[in-house]
One Martini backbone bead per residue (centre of mass of N, CA, C, O) as a GRO file, in nm:
protein
  292
    1MET     BB    1  -1.987   1.097   1.446
    2SER     BB    2  -1.707   1.256   1.509
    3THR     BB    3  -1.356   1.215   1.536
    4LYS     BB    4  -1.102   1.316   1.703
    5PRO     BB    5  -0.774   1.328   1.629
    6ALA     BB    6  -0.663   1.283   1.920
    7THR     BB    7  -0.829   1.008   1.966
    8LEU     BB    8  -0.676   0.861   1.710
    9LEU     BB    9  -0.372   0.840   1.762
   10LEU     BB   10  -0.334   0.585   1.939
   11PRO     BB   11  -0.480   0.380   1.754
   12LEU     BB   12  -0.299   0.429   1.510
   13LEU     BB   13  -0.033   0.350   1.647
   14ALA     BB   14  -0.123   0.065   1.730
   15CYS     BB   15  -0.174  -0.042   1.443
   16VAL     BB   16   0.109   0.006   1.331
   17ALA     BB   17   0.260  -0.159   1.546
   18ALA     BB   18   0.122  -0.427   1.485
   19THR     BB   19   0.211  -0.449   1.190
   20ALA     BB   20   0.514  -0.448   1.255
   21CYS     BB   21   0.522  -0.696   1.444
   22PHE     BB   22   0.450  -0.913   1.242
   23GLN     BB   23   0.717  -0.868   1.069
   24ILE     BB   24   0.925  -0.905   1.287
   25GLY     BB   25   0.841  -1.194   1.357
   26ALA     BB   26   0.899  -1.311   1.075
   27ALA     BB   27   1.200  -1.238   1.068
   28LEU     BB   28   1.279  -1.395   1.328
   29ALA     BB   29   1.179  -1.681   1.240
   30LYS     BB   30   1.418  -1.737   1.037
   31GLY     BB   31   1.614  -1.824   1.275
   32LEU     BB   32   1.474  -2.121   1.291
   33PHE     BB   33   1.513  -2.269   1.015
   34PRO     BB   34   1.800  -2.412   1.047
   35HIS     BB   35   1.676  -2.609   1.283
   36VAL     BB   36   1.336  -2.665   1.190
   37GLY     BB   37   1.223  -2.513   0.986
   38ALA     BB   38   0.928  -2.394   0.879
   39PRO     BB   39   0.735  -2.602   1.018
   40GLY     BB   40   0.867  -2.581   1.300
   41ALA     BB   41   0.824  -2.276   1.338
   42ALA     BB   42   0.518  -2.283   1.315
   43ALA     BB   43   0.472  -2.470   1.556
   44LEU     BB   44   0.605  -2.299   1.775
   45ARG     BB   45   0.437  -2.045   1.731
   46LEU     BB   46   0.160  -2.182   1.793
   47VAL     BB   47   0.205  -2.300   2.071
   48LEU     BB   48   0.286  -2.033   2.216
   49GLY     BB   49   0.062  -1.844   2.110
   50SER     BB   50  -0.186  -2.008   2.210
   51ALA     BB   51  -0.108  -2.002   2.508
   52MET     BB   52  -0.128  -1.697   2.542
   53LEU     BB   53  -0.426  -1.670   2.448
   54LEU     BB   54  -0.554  -1.863   2.657
   55LEU     BB   55  -0.464  -1.703   2.909
   56TRP     BB   56  -0.621  -1.449   2.825
   57ALA     BB   57  -0.920  -1.563   2.742
   58ARG     BB   58  -1.046  -1.813   2.870
   59PRO     BB   59  -1.283  -1.991   2.713
   60TRP     BB   60  -1.410  -2.176   2.946
   61ARG     BB   61  -1.590  -1.941   3.077
   62ASN     BB   62  -1.751  -1.894   2.767
   63TRP     BB   63  -1.900  -2.145   2.674
   64PRO     BB   64  -2.101  -2.250   2.451
   65GLU     BB   65  -2.378  -2.448   2.434
   66LYS     BB   66  -2.357  -2.445   2.093
   67PRO     BB   67  -2.099  -2.529   1.936
   68GLN     BB   68  -1.933  -2.448   1.624
   69LEU     BB   69  -1.703  -2.667   1.526
   70GLY     BB   70  -1.687  -2.644   1.219
   71LEU     BB   71  -1.616  -2.345   1.215
   72LEU     BB   72  -1.361  -2.367   1.389
   73LEU     BB   73  -1.208  -2.561   1.200
   74ALA     BB   74  -1.201  -2.373   0.955
   75LEU     BB   75  -1.050  -2.142   1.094
   76GLY     BB   76  -0.801  -2.305   1.187
   77ALA     BB   77  -0.716  -2.390   0.902
   78GLY     BB   78  -0.665  -2.103   0.801
   79VAL     BB   79  -0.451  -2.023   1.006
   80GLY     BB   80  -0.253  -2.260   0.968
   81GLY     BB   81  -0.212  -2.226   0.663
   82ALA     BB   82  -0.111  -1.934   0.663
   83ILE     BB   83   0.143  -1.986   0.837
   84LEU     BB   84   0.277  -2.224   0.696
   85PHE     BB   85   0.290  -2.103   0.403
   86PHE     BB   86   0.437  -1.845   0.479
   87TYR     BB   87   0.694  -1.983   0.585
   88LEU     BB   88   0.754  -2.131   0.321
   89ALA     BB   89   0.787  -1.869   0.158
   90ILE     BB   90   1.017  -1.718   0.334
   91ALA     BB   91   1.228  -1.949   0.272
   92ARG     BB   92   1.224  -1.849  -0.064
   93LEU     BB   93   1.142  -1.548  -0.001
   94PRO     BB   94   1.100  -1.242   0.035
   95LEU     BB   95   0.913  -1.088   0.265
   96GLY     BB   96   0.772  -0.863   0.094
   97MET     BB   97   0.673  -1.053  -0.129
   98ALA     BB   98   0.506  -1.257   0.036
   99ILE     BB   99   0.305  -1.051   0.166
  100ALA     BB  100   0.196  -0.940  -0.100
  101LEU     BB  101   0.081  -1.209  -0.204
  102GLN     BB  102  -0.102  -1.265   0.046
  103PHE     BB  103  -0.291  -1.007  -0.008
  104LEU     BB  104  -0.472  -1.141  -0.229
  105GLY     BB  105  -0.685  -1.255  -0.045
  106PRO     BB  106  -0.834  -1.000   0.072
  107LEU     BB  107  -0.864  -0.868  -0.204
  108GLY     BB  108  -1.048  -1.083  -0.331
  109VAL     BB  109  -1.278  -1.051  -0.126
  110ALA     BB  110  -1.336  -0.745  -0.183
  111VAL     BB  111  -1.391  -0.802  -0.520
  112LEU     BB  112  -1.575  -1.030  -0.517
  113GLY     BB  113  -1.845  -0.994  -0.740
  114SER     BB  114  -1.789  -0.722  -0.844
  115ARG     BB  115  -1.923  -0.437  -1.062
  116ARG     BB  116  -1.731  -0.222  -0.996
  117PRO     BB  117  -1.497  -0.030  -1.143
  118VAL     BB  118  -1.304   0.020  -0.901
  119ASP     BB  119  -1.243  -0.288  -0.850
  120LEU     BB  120  -1.102  -0.330  -1.120
  121VAL     BB  121  -0.871  -0.142  -1.063
  122TRP     BB  122  -0.754  -0.297  -0.822
  123ALA     BB  123  -0.706  -0.564  -0.974
  124VAL     BB  124  -0.513  -0.451  -1.189
  125LEU     BB  125  -0.306  -0.335  -0.996
  126ALA     BB  126  -0.237  -0.605  -0.859
  127ALA     BB  127  -0.145  -0.751  -1.115
  128GLY     BB  128   0.086  -0.554  -1.175
  129GLY     BB  129   0.236  -0.606  -0.909
  130VAL     BB  130   0.286  -0.908  -0.949
  131TRP     BB  131   0.442  -0.886  -1.210
  132SER     BB  132   0.673  -0.721  -1.082
  133LEU     BB  133   0.754  -0.934  -0.873
  134VAL     BB  134   0.790  -1.198  -1.080
  135GLY     BB  135   0.929  -1.024  -1.345
  136ALA     BB  136   1.201  -0.893  -1.164
  137GLY     BB  137   1.463  -1.115  -1.129
  138GLU     BB  138   1.739  -1.026  -1.260
  139GLY     BB  139   1.888  -0.902  -0.994
  140ILE     BB  140   1.823  -1.193  -0.799
  141GLY     BB  141   1.712  -1.405  -0.961
  142ALA     BB  142   1.536  -1.671  -0.957
  143LEU     BB  143   1.233  -1.772  -0.869
  144ASP     BB  144   1.062  -1.967  -0.650
  145PRO     BB  145   0.794  -2.165  -0.719
  146TRP     BB  146   0.731  -2.271  -0.431
  147GLY     BB  147   0.714  -1.995  -0.298
  148LEU     BB  148   0.481  -1.887  -0.470
  149ALA     BB  149   0.279  -2.112  -0.400
  150ALA     BB  150   0.279  -2.062  -0.091
  151ALA     BB  151   0.179  -1.768  -0.099
  152LEU     BB  152  -0.093  -1.837  -0.243
  153ALA     BB  153  -0.191  -2.033  -0.025
  154ALA     BB  154  -0.197  -1.822   0.199
  155ALA     BB  155  -0.406  -1.642   0.060
  156ALA     BB  156  -0.635  -1.854   0.059
  157CYS     BB  157  -0.645  -1.890   0.369
  158TRP     BB  158  -0.709  -1.596   0.435
  159ALA     BB  159  -0.973  -1.585   0.281
  160GLY     BB  160  -1.112  -1.807   0.447
  161TYR     BB  161  -1.101  -1.662   0.714
  162ILE     BB  162  -1.277  -1.419   0.634
  163LEU     BB  163  -1.537  -1.580   0.550
  164VAL     BB  164  -1.558  -1.717   0.863
  165GLY     BB  165  -1.490  -1.506   1.090
  166ARG     BB  166  -1.759  -1.369   1.164
  167ALA     BB  167  -1.920  -1.618   1.255
  168ALA     BB  168  -1.715  -1.706   1.473
  169ALA     BB  169  -1.722  -1.444   1.640
  170ASN     BB  170  -2.026  -1.471   1.710
  171ALA     BB  171  -1.991  -1.757   1.858
  172PHE     BB  172  -1.698  -1.687   2.045
  173GLY     BB  173  -1.583  -1.416   2.048
  174ARG     BB  174  -1.294  -1.340   2.225
  175SER     BB  175  -1.203  -1.657   2.173
  176THR     BB  176  -1.139  -1.702   1.871
  177SER     BB  177  -0.828  -1.679   1.846
  178ALA     BB  178  -0.751  -1.894   2.056
  179LEU     BB  179  -0.908  -2.130   1.924
  180SER     BB  180  -0.791  -2.116   1.636
  181ALA     BB  181  -0.495  -2.151   1.726
  182SER     BB  182  -0.538  -2.431   1.853
  183VAL     BB  183  -0.630  -2.576   1.600
  184ALA     BB  184  -0.380  -2.506   1.435
  185THR     BB  185  -0.183  -2.659   1.616
  186ILE     BB  186  -0.304  -2.945   1.575
  187LEU     BB  187  -0.250  -2.939   1.258
  188VAL     BB  188   0.069  -2.846   1.250
  189LEU     BB  189   0.242  -3.011   1.450
  190PRO     BB  190   0.281  -3.278   1.285
  191VAL     BB  191   0.446  -3.139   1.065
  192GLY     BB  192   0.678  -3.038   1.245
  193VAL     BB  193   0.758  -3.314   1.364
  194THR     BB  194   0.820  -3.457   1.096
  195HIS     BB  195   1.047  -3.255   1.017
  196ALA     BB  196   1.210  -3.202   1.316
  197GLY     BB  197   1.137  -3.342   1.568
  198THR     BB  198   1.340  -3.312   1.851
  199ALA     BB  199   1.427  -3.015   1.784
  200LEU     BB  200   1.175  -2.879   1.925
  201LEU     BB  201   1.312  -2.947   2.227
  202ASP     BB  202   1.522  -2.736   2.218
  203PRO     BB  203   1.612  -2.506   2.459
  204ALA     BB  204   1.773  -2.301   2.274
  205LEU     BB  205   1.498  -2.210   2.111
  206LEU     BB  206   1.299  -2.080   2.315
  207PRO     BB  207   1.365  -1.776   2.321
  208LEU     BB  208   1.304  -1.714   2.022
  209ALA     BB  209   1.020  -1.840   2.011
  210ALA     BB  210   0.901  -1.651   2.229
  211VAL     BB  211   0.953  -1.386   2.082
  212VAL     BB  212   0.787  -1.449   1.834
  213ALA     BB  213   0.518  -1.490   1.983
  214LEU     BB  214   0.510  -1.213   2.116
  215VAL     BB  215   0.547  -1.029   1.856
  216ALA     BB  216   0.327  -1.197   1.663
  217VAL     BB  217   0.088  -1.203   1.896
  218ALA     BB  218   0.049  -1.061   2.177
  219ILE     BB  219   0.108  -0.765   2.102
  220PRO     BB  220  -0.069  -0.718   1.842
  221PHE     BB  221  -0.332  -0.819   1.963
  222SER     BB  222  -0.354  -0.602   2.184
  223LEU     BB  223  -0.342  -0.356   1.995
  224GLU     BB  224  -0.593  -0.431   1.820
  225LEU     BB  225  -0.800  -0.437   2.050
  226TYR     BB  226  -0.765  -0.133   2.098
  227ALA     BB  227  -0.817  -0.021   1.798
  228LEU     BB  228  -1.081  -0.136   1.674
  229PRO     BB  229  -1.307   0.032   1.852
  230ARG     BB  230  -1.152   0.328   1.762
  231LEU     BB  231  -1.187   0.256   1.456
  232PRO     BB  232  -1.255   0.262   1.152
  233ALA     BB  233  -1.271  -0.003   0.949
  234ARG     BB  234  -1.128   0.125   0.699
  235THR     BB  235  -0.883   0.234   0.845
  236PHE     BB  236  -0.781  -0.035   0.947
  237ALA     BB  237  -0.750  -0.169   0.667
  238VAL     BB  238  -0.548   0.032   0.548
  239LEU     BB  239  -0.324  -0.005   0.759
  240THR     BB  240  -0.286  -0.319   0.708
  241SER     BB  241  -0.190  -0.270   0.403
  242THR     BB  242   0.122  -0.204   0.502
  243GLU     BB  243   0.269  -0.478   0.545
  244PRO     BB  244   0.457  -0.502   0.293
  245ALA     BB  245   0.635  -0.265   0.375
  246PHE     BB  246   0.735  -0.388   0.641
  247GLY     BB  247   0.849  -0.641   0.514
  248ALA     BB  248   1.065  -0.498   0.343
  249LEU     BB  249   1.203  -0.346   0.573
  250PHE     BB  250   1.270  -0.597   0.767
  251GLY     BB  251   1.410  -0.762   0.551
  252PHE     BB  252   1.644  -0.557   0.531
  253LEU     BB  253   1.727  -0.505   0.837
  254VAL     BB  254   1.736  -0.819   0.937
  255LEU     BB  255   1.798  -0.996   0.644
  256HIS     BB  256   1.916  -0.845   0.389
  257GLU     BB  257   1.685  -0.788   0.185
  258ARG     BB  258   1.650  -0.739  -0.170
  259LEU     BB  259   1.484  -0.526  -0.398
  260ALA     BB  260   1.387  -0.433  -0.676
  261MET     BB  261   1.244  -0.156  -0.795
  262SER     BB  262   1.009  -0.303  -0.939
  263GLN     BB  263   0.929  -0.465  -0.683
  264LEU     BB  264   0.865  -0.225  -0.506
  265GLY     BB  265   0.639  -0.134  -0.696
  266GLY     BB  266   0.469  -0.390  -0.652
  267VAL     BB  267   0.421  -0.350  -0.352
  268ALA     BB  268   0.284  -0.073  -0.381
  269ALA     BB  269   0.047  -0.171  -0.560
  270VAL     BB  270  -0.074  -0.368  -0.353
  271ILE     BB  271  -0.126  -0.163  -0.133
  272VAL     BB  272  -0.316   0.021  -0.292
  273ALA     BB  273  -0.522  -0.195  -0.367
  274ALA     BB  274  -0.593  -0.284  -0.077
  275ALA     BB  275  -0.671  -0.006   0.031
  276GLY     BB  276  -0.887   0.062  -0.181
  277ALA     BB  277  -1.068  -0.186  -0.133
  278ALA     BB  278  -1.117  -0.132   0.169
  279TRP     BB  279  -1.241   0.155   0.142
  280SER     BB  280  -1.475   0.071  -0.085
  281SER     BB  281  -1.586  -0.144   0.077
  282THR     BB  282  -1.893  -0.299   0.218
  283ARG     BB  283  -1.752  -0.486   0.386
  284GLU     BB  284  -1.705  -0.650   0.678
  285LEU     BB  285  -1.511  -0.707   0.933
  286PRO     BB  286  -1.378  -0.899   1.131
  287LYS     BB  287  -1.347  -0.895   1.479
  288GLU     BB  288  -1.088  -1.065   1.426
  289ILE     BB  289  -0.747  -1.134   1.407
  290PRO     BB  290  -0.515  -1.324   1.298
  291PRO     BB  291  -0.237  -1.501   1.439
  292ALA     BB  292  -0.007  -1.412   1.171
   0.00000   0.00000   0.00000
């Protein structure tokens, strides 16, 4: 059954707005870095974001009789690792570059083990994009190797989330994101406290931290919950593949970060590769998206 274009407009706009919100939240989060560092910002974001999600989902009302806690722990570790390493990456790399490198995670899942020629095309295109991103630093100085390593670690964590996300969503339903974010908070908070100490309790940081959690978690999560059941899975995947473009845009508008033209070409190549792999993949998306 075909869906009328008019009925797709609002879900499409909601998905695009959610994708933009994620990157606006990441750009705003860098304002916390001078005070609590990237680990502290990740901890604040997870504490406030998971609290918002718990109040919304109230998972205790529909707790499964035999909860698969190991699965939930794995999912929470993926979410926490993705957020922590991504924040460590954007502390050292431009936002658009970091999110493009992070997208290698879902792209790898989409083409992993495939023998289809078209998936090889997407992999080669992504490799060329990454080469343009990391090999074109003449105009902006040498790239930080620790930032590159953190972005790739975030990609691996995101891939892990995708691999276990569907099973966890089947086990915990609509509570999956709230529960996984809570587990992620438990895992990342000690890292943030070790790094930032009592600075995390500074009330002057609360307004910005709350805005980051709202823009990066509550608003996009609500928009995606609206869009997901109303859009074809592949359309949703392709739209979320535009995140690196929004990262580059808001990195420039909010943080005044500039990429060389060849690096912008690398971002575009990763976007096309991720969108192409999502469109042609026969894998199903997890039912919920990580609050990352």
